Coordinates of C-alpha atoms in Angstrom, one line a residue:
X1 CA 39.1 -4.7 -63.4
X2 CA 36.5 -7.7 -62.8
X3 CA 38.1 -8.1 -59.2
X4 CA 37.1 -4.5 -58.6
X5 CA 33.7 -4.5 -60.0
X6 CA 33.1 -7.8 -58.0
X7 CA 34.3 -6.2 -55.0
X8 CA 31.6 -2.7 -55.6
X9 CA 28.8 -5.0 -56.2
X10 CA 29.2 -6.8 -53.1
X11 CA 29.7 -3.8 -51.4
X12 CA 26.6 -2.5 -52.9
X13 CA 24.6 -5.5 -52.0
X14 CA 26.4 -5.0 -48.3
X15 CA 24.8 -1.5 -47.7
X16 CA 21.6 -2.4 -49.7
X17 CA 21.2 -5.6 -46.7
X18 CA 22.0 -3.3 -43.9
X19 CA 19.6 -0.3 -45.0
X20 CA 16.8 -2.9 -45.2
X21 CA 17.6 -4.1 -41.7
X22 CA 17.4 -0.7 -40.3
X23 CA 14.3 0.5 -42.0
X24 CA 12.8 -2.9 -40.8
X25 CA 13.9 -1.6 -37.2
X26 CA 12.7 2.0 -37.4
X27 CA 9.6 0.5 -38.3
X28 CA 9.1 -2.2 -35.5
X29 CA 9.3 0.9 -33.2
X30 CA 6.3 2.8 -34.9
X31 CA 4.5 -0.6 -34.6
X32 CA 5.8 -1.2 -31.0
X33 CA 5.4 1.0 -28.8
X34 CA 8.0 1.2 -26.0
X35 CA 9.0 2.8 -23.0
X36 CA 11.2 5.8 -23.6
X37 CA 12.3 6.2 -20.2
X38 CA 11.6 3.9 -17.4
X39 CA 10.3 5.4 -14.3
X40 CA 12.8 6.3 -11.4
X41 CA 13.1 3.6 -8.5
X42 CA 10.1 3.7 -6.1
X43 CA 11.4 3.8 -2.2
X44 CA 8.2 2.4 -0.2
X45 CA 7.5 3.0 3.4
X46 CA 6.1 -0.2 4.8
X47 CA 4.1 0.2 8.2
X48 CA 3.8 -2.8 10.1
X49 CA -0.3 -3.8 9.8
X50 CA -0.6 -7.6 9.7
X51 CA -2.1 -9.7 8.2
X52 CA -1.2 -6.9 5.1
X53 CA 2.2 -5.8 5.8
X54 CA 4.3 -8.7 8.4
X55 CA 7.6 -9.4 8.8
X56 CA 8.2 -13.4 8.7
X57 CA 10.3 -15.5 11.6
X58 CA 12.4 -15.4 8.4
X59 CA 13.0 -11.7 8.8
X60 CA 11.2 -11.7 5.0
X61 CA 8.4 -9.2 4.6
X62 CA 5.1 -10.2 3.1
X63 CA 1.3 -9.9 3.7
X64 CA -1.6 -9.6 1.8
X65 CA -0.8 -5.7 0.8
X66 CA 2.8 -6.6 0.4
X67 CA 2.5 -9.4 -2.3
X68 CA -0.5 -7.2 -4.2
X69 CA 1.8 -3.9 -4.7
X70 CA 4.7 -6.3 -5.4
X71 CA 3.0 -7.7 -8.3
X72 CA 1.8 -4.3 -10.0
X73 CA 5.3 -2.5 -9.3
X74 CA 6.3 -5.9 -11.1
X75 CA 4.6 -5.7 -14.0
X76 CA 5.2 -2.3 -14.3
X77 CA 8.3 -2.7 -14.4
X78 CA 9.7 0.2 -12.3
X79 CA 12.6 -0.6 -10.0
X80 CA 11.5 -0.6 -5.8
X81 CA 12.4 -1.3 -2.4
X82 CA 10.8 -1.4 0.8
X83 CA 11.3 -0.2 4.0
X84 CA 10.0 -1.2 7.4
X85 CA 9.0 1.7 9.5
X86 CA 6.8 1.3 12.7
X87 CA 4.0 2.8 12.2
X88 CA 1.7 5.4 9.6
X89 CA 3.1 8.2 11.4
X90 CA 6.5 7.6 10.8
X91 CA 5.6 6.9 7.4
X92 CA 3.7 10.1 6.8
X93 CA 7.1 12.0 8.3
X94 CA 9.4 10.5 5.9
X95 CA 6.8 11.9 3.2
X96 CA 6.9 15.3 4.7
X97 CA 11.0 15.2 4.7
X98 CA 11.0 13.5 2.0
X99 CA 12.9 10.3 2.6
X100 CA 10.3 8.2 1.3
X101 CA 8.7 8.0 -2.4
X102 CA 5.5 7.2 -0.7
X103 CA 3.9 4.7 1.5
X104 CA 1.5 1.3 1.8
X105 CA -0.9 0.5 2.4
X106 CA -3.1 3.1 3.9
X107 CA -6.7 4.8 3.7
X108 CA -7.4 8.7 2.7
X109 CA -6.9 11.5 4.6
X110 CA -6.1 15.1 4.4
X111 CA -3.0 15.9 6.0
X112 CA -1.7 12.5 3.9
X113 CA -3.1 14.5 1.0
X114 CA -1.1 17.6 1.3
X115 CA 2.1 15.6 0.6
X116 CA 1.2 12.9 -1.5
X117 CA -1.6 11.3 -4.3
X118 CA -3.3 8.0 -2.6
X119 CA -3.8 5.5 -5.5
X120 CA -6.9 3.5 -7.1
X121 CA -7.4 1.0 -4.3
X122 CA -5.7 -1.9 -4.0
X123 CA -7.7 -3.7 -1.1
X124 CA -10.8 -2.8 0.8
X125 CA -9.9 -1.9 4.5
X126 CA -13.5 -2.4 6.8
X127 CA -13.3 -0.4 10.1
X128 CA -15.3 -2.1 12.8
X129 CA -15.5 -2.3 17.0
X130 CA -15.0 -5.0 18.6
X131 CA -16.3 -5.6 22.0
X132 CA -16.8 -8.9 24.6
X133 CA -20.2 -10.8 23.8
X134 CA -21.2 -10.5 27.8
X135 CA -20.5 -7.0 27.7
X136 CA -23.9 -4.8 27.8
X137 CA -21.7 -1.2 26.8
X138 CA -22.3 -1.9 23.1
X139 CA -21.6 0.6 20.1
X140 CA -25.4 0.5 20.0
X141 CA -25.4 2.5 23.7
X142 CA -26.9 5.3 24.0
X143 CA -24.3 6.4 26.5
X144 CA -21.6 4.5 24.5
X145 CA -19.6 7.6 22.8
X146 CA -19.5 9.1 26.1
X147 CA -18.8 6.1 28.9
X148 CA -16.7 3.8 26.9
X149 CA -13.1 2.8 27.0
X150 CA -11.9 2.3 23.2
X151 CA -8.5 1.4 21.9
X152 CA -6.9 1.7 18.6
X153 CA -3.4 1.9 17.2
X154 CA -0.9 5.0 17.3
X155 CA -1.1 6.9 14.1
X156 CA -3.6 5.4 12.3
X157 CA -6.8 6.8 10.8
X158 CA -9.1 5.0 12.6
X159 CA -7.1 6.9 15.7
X160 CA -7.8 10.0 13.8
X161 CA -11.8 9.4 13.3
X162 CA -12.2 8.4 17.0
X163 CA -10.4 12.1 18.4
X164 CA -12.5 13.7 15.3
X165 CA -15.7 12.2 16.2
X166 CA -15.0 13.1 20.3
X167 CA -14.5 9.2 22.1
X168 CA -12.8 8.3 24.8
X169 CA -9.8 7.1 23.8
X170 CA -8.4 4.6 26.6
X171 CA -5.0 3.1 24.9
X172 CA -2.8 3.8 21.8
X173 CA -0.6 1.0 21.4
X174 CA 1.8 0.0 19.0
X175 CA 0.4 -3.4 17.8
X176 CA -2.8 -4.9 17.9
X177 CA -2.3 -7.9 19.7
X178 CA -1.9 -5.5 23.1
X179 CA -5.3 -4.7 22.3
X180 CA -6.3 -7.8 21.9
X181 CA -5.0 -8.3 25.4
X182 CA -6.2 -5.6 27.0
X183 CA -9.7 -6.3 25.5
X184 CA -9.8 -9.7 27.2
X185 CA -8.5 -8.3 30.6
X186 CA -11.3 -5.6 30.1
X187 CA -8.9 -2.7 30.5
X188 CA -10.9 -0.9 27.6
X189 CA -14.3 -1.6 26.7
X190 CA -13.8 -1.7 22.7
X191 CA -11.3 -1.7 20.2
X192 CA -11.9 0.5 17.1
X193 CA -9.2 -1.1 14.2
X194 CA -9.5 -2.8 10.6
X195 CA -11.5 -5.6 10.5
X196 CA -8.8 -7.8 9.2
X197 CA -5.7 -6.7 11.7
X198 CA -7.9 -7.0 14.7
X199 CA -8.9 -10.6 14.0
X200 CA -5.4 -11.5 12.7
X201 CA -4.1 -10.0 16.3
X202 CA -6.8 -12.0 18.2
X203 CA -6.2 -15.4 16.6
X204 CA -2.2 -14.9 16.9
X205 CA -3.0 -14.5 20.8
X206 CA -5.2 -17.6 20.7
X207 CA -8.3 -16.2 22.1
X208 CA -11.5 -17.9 21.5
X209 CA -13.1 -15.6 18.4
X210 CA -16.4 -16.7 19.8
X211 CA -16.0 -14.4 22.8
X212 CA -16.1 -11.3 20.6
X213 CA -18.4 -9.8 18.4
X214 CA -18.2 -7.2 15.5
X215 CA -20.0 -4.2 14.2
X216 CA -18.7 -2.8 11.0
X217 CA -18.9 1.3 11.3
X218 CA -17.5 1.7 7.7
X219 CA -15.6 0.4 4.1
X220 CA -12.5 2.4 3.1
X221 CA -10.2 2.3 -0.2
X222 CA -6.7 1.1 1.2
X223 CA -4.1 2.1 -1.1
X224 CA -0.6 3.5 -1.9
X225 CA 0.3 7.1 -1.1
X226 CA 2.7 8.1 -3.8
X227 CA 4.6 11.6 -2.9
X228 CA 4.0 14.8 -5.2
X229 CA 7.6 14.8 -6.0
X230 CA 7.7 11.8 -7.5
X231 CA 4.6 11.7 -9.4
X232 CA 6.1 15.1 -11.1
X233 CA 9.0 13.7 -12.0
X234 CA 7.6 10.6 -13.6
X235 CA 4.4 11.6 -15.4
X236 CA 2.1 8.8 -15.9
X237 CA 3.3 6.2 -13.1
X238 CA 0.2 7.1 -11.1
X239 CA -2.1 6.3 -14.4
X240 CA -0.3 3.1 -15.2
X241 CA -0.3 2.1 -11.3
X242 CA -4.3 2.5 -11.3
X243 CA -4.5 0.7 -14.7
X244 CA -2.8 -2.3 -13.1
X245 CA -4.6 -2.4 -10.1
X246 CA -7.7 -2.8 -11.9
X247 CA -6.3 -5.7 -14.1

């Protein structure tokens, strides 16, 4: 009979022990907010656009952009990968189809808009012409919009502003540094391109900077494009992307 009773009343003590240990849990969760549901995995477009988005002699992509969205997307905690495409247009097709979850880093426009939300901006992208230092066919020309040679890259927006605002577009490489080159050979007269990527491009070529100068025409946000799909299938991401990029 004593054995018994011993046995209940440890028993009792037992379940007494493990109700406290899950009301202590249920209420750590009231008092801890968690995640319910982690967002889905991101799949990132990556134009090449050094010096924010290189691929090392490594084979190891960073830049300036790269390392930035790497850290929020981090922090976040939502699973990612990247992949390396050639250029914005490419990346905005893969939005259209949908083989991409988005794309970065790039500045606003509105076909990009139809298919996808850009994001809080994560760097400042300055558009600017560059031109030779003894050349007298400045932006400042009167005849400039008119006469002059410009290059820029394929698919890009500043490629979009120059056939918007009516210039003579000259060349459409691939990468920068052909600009550079062609520039310096004085195949074109000007190159229209992000500040940054142009002087990246020149120095890579080891041209003297000096040779050049620069007139900034305007600052734009650079950011993510995230597609409408996704951003309806994980409400919130976009918010909690912005709030990190502001941190």
């Amino acid at each position: 009979m004593r054995c018994t009773l011993y046995i209940n009343l440890r028993l009792k003590m037992f379940f007494h022990q493990l109700a406290k240990l899950f009301i202590g849990f249920f209420i750590g969760l009231l008092f801890f907010p968690f995640k319910l549901a982690a967002f889905e995995k991101l799949l990132l477009d990556v134009p090449i656009f050094p010096p924010y988005t290189y691929v090392t002699s490594e084979q190891r992509l960073t830049g300036q952009g790269v390392e930035k969205i790497s850290g929020i997307l981090n922090k976040i905690g939502v699973p990612y990968s990247f992949k390396i495409v050639a250029n914005h247009g490419v990346a905005l097709d893969g939005l259209k189809r949908g083989h991409n979850n988005g794309f970065c880093l790039g500045t606003q426009n509105p076909e990009r808009d139809k298919y996808g939300v850009m994001s809080r901006a994560v760097l400042v992208n300055d558009w600017a012409w560059f031109y030779l230092s003894d050349n007298e066919l400045t932006p400042d020309s009167a005849n400039f919009k008119q006469v002059a040679r410009v290059g820029t890259k394929l698919n890009t927006n500043t490629y979009q502003w120059l056939k918007q605002n009516k210039y003579h577009i000259a060349s459409l490489p691939n990468e920068a540094t052909t600009l550079t080159k062609m520039l310096f050979k004085q195949r074109i007269d000007a190159v229209f391109l992000s500040a940054d990527v142009f002087w990246y491009a020149l120095r890579a070529n080891g041209y003297d900077v000096s040779k050049v100068k620069q007139k900034t025409q305007s600052s734009r946000p650079f950011g993510c494009y995230f597609s409408n799909e996704y951003l309806a299938e994980n409400p919130g991401f976009l918010a909690e992307f912005n709030q990190q990029v502001g941190q």
